PDB file of C-alpha atoms in Angstrom:
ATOM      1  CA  UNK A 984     -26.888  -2.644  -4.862  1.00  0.00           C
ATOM      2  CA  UNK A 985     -24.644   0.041  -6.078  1.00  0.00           C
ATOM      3  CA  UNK A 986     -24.394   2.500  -3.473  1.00  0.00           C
ATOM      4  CA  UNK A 987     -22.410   2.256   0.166  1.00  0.00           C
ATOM      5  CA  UNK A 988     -24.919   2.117   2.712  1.00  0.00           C
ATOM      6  CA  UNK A 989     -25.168   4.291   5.572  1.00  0.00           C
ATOM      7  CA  UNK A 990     -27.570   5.619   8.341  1.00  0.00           C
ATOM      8  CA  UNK A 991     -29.332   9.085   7.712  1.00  0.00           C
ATOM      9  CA  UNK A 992     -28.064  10.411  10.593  1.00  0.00           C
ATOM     10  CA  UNK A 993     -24.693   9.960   9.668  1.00  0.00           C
ATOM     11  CA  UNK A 994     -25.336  10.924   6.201  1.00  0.00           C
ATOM     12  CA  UNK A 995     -26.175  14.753   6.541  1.00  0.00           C
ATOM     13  CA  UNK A 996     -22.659  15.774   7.629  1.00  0.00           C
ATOM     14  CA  UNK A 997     -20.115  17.035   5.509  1.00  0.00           C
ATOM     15  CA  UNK A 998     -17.016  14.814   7.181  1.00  0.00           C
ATOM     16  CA  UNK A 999     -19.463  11.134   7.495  1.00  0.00           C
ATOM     17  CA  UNK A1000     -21.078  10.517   4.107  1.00  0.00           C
ATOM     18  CA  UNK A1001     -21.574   8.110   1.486  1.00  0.00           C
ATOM     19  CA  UNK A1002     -19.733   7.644  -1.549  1.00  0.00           C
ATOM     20  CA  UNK A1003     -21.611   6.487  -4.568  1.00  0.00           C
ATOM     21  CA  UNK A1004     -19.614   3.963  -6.223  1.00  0.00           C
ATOM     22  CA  UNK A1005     -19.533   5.727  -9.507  1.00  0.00           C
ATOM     23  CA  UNK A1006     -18.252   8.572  -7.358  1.00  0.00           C
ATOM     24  CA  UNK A1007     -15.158   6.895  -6.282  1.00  0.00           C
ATOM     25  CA  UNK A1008     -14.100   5.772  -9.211  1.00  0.00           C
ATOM     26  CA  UNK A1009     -11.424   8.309  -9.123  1.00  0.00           C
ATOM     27  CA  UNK A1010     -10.083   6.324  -6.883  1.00  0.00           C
ATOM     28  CA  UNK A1011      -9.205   2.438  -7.424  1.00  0.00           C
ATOM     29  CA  UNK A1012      -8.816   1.862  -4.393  1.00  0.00           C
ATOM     30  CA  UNK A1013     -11.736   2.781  -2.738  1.00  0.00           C
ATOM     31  CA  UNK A1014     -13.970   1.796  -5.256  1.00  0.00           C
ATOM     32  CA  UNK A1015     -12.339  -1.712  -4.709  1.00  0.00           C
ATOM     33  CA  UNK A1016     -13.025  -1.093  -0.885  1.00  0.00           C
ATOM     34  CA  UNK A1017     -16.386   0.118  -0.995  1.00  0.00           C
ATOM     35  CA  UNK A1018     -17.499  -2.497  -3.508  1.00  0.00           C
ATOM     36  CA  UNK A1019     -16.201  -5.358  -1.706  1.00  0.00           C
ATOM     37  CA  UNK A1020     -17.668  -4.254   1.118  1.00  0.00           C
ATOM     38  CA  UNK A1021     -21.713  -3.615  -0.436  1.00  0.00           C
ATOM     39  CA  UNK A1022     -21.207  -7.408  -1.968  1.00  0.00           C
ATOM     40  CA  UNK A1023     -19.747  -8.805   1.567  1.00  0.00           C
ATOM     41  CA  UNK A1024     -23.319  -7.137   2.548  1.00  0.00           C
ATOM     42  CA  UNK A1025     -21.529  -4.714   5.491  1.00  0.00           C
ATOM     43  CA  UNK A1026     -23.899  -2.441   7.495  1.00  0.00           C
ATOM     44  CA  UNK A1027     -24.257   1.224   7.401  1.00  0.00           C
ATOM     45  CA  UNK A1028     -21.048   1.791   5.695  1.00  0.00           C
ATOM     46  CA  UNK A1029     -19.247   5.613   5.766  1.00  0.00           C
ATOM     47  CA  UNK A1030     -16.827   7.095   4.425  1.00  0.00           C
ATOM     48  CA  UNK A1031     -15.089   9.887   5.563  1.00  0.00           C
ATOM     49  CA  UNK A1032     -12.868  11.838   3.354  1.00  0.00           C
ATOM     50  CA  UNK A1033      -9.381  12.631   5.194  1.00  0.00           C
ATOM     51  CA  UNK A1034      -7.918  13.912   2.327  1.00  0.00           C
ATOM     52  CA  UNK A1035      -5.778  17.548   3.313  1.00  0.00           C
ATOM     53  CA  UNK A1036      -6.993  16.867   7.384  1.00  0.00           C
ATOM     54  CA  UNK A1037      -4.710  14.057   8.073  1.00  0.00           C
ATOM     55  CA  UNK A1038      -1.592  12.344   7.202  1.00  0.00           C
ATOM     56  CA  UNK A1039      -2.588   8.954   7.616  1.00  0.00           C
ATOM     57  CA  UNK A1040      -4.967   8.412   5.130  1.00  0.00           C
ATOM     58  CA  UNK A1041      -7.336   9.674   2.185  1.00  0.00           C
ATOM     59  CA  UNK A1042     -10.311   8.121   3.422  1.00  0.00           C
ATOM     60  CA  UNK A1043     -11.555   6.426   5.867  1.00  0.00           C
ATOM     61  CA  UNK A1044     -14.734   3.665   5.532  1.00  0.00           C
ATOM     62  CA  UNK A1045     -16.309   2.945   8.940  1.00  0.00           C
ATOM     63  CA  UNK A1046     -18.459  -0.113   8.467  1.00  0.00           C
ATOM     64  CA  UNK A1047     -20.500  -3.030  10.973  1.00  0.00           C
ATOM     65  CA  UNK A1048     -20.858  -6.637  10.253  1.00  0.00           C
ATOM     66  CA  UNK A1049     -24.017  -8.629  11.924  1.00  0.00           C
ATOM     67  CA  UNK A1050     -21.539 -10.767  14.569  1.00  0.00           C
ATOM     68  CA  UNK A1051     -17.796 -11.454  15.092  1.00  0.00           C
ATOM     69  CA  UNK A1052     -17.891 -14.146  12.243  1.00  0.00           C
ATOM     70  CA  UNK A1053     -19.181 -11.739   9.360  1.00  0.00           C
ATOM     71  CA  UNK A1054     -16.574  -8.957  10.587  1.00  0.00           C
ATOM     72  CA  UNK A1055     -13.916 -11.789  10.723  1.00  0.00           C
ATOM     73  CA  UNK A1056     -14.683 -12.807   7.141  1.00  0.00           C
ATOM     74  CA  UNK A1057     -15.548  -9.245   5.582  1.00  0.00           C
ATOM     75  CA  UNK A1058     -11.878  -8.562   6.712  1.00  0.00           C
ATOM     76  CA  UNK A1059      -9.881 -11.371   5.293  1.00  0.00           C
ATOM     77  CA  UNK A1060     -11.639 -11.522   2.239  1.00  0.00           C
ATOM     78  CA  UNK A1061     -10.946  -7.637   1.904  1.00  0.00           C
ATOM     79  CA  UNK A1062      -7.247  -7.701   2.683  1.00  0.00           C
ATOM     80  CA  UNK A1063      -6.961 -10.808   0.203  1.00  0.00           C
ATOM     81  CA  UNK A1064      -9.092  -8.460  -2.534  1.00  0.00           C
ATOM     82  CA  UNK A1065      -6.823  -5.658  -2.551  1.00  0.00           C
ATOM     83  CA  UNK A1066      -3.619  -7.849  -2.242  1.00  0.00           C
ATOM     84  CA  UNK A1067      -4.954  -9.434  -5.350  1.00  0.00           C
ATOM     85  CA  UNK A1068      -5.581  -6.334  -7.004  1.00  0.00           C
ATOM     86  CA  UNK A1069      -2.177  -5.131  -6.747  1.00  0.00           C
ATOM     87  CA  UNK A1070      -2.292  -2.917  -4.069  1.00  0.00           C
ATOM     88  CA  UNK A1071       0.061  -4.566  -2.139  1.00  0.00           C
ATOM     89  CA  UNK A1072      -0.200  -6.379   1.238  1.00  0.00           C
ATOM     90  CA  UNK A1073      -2.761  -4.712   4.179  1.00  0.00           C
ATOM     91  CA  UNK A1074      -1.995  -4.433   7.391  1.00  0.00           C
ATOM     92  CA  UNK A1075      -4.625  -6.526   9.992  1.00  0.00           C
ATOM     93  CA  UNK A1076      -5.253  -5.748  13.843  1.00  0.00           C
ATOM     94  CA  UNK A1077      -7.963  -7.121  15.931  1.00  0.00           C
ATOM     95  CA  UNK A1078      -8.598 -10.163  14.015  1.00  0.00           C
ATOM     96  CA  UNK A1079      -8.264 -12.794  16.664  1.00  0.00           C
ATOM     97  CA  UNK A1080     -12.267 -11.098  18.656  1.00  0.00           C
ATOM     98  CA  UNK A1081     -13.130  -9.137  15.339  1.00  0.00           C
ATOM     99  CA  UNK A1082     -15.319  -6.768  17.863  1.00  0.00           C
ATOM    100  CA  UNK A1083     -13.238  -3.900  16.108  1.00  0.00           C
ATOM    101  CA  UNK A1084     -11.059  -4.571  13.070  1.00  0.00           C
ATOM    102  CA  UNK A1085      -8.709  -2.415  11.501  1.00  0.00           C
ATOM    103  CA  UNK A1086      -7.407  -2.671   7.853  1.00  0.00           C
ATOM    104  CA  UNK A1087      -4.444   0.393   6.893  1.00  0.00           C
ATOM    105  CA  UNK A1088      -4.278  -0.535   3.007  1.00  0.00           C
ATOM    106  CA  UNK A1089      -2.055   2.368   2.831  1.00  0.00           C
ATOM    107  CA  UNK A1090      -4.248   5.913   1.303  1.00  0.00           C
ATOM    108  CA  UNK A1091      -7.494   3.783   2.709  1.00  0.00           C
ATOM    109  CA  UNK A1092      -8.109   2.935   6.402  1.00  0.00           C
ATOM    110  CA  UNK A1093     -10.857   0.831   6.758  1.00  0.00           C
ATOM    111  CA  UNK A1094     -12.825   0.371  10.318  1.00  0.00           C
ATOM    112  CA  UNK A1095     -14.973  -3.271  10.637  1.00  0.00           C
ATOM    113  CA  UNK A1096     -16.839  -3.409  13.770  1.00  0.00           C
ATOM    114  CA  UNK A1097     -19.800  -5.374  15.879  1.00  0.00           C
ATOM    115  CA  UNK A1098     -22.998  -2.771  15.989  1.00  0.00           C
ATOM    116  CA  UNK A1099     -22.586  -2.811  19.789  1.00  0.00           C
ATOM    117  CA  UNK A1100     -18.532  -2.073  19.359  1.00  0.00           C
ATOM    118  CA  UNK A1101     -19.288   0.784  16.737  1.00  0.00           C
ATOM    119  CA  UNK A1102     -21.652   2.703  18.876  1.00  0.00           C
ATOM    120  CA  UNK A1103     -19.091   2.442  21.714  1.00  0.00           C
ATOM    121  CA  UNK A1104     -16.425   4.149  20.089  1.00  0.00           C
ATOM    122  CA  UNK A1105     -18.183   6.369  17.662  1.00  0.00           C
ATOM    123  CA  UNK A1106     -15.465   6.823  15.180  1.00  0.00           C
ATOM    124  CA  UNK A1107     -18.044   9.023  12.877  1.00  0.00           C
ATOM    125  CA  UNK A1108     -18.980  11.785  15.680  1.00  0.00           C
ATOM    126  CA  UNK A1109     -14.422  11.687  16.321  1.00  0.00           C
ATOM    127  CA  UNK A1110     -13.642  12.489  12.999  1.00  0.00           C
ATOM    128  CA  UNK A1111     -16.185  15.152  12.695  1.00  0.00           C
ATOM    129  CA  UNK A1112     -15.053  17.258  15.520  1.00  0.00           C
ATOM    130  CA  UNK A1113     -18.197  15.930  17.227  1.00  0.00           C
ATOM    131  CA  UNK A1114     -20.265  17.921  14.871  1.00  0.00           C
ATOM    132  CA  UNK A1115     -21.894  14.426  13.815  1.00  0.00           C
ATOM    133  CA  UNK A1116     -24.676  12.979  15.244  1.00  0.00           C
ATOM    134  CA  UNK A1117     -24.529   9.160  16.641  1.00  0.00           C
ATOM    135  CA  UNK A1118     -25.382   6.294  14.624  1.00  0.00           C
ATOM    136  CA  UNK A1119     -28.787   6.564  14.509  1.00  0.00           C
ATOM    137  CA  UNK A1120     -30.245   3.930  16.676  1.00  0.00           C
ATOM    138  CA  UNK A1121     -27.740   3.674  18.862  1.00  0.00           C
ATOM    139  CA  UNK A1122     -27.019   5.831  22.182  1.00  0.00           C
TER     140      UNK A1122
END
């Protein structure tokens, strides 16, 4: 596979898209992120670009996992991936339920959540002002 995946609903707006992965080859980082992510075989995976809008990040990738195990593993294995790659160490919270895990790898924030979790908090629909629709298949 070598595109992110996403829903279509999410997909039309201009602040919840996906990235090709040729696309972010400007930068390392996310391509590393992204890529790790489509062969860790995450769920409707978004990215939103933060870059100029907020301080705490360039992007953002909002992505599910099947159950608490996948989201726990997708996570480690992701932090360990970009410690290995140089980018220095990544910060881990929620870990212990992995409902909702967060990884701040410094210019990339990266969301890993449970479907049920994700559609709950709705980080797309936040970020976009609420100009986004919902995932699509969720309420």
């Amino acid at each position: 596979m070598t595109q992110a995946q996403t829903s279509p609903a999410a997909a039309g707006t201009a602040s919840a898209q996906v990235i090709n992965l040729a696309d972010a080859s400007t930068d390392p980082l996310l391509q590393l992120v992204l890529q790790q992510l489509d062969d860790d075989q995450a769920q409707e995976v978004v990215t939103i670009d933060l870059e100029g809008k907020s301080s705490i990040a360039d992007h953002m990738v909002i992505a599910s996992g099947r159950s608490t195990r996948q989201v726990a593993a997708m996570a480690q294995k992701l932090a360990e991936k970009i410690k290995q790659a140089g980018f220095g160490p990544v910060k881990l919270e929620g870990l212990p339920t992995a409902d909702w895990v967060l990884l701040d790898a410094g210019d990339v924030v990266v969301h890993l959540f449970r479907p049920e979790v994700r559609s709950f908090y709705n980080l797309e629909r936040m970020w976009a002002f609420g100009d986004a629709p919902p995932v699509a298949g969720r309420a």
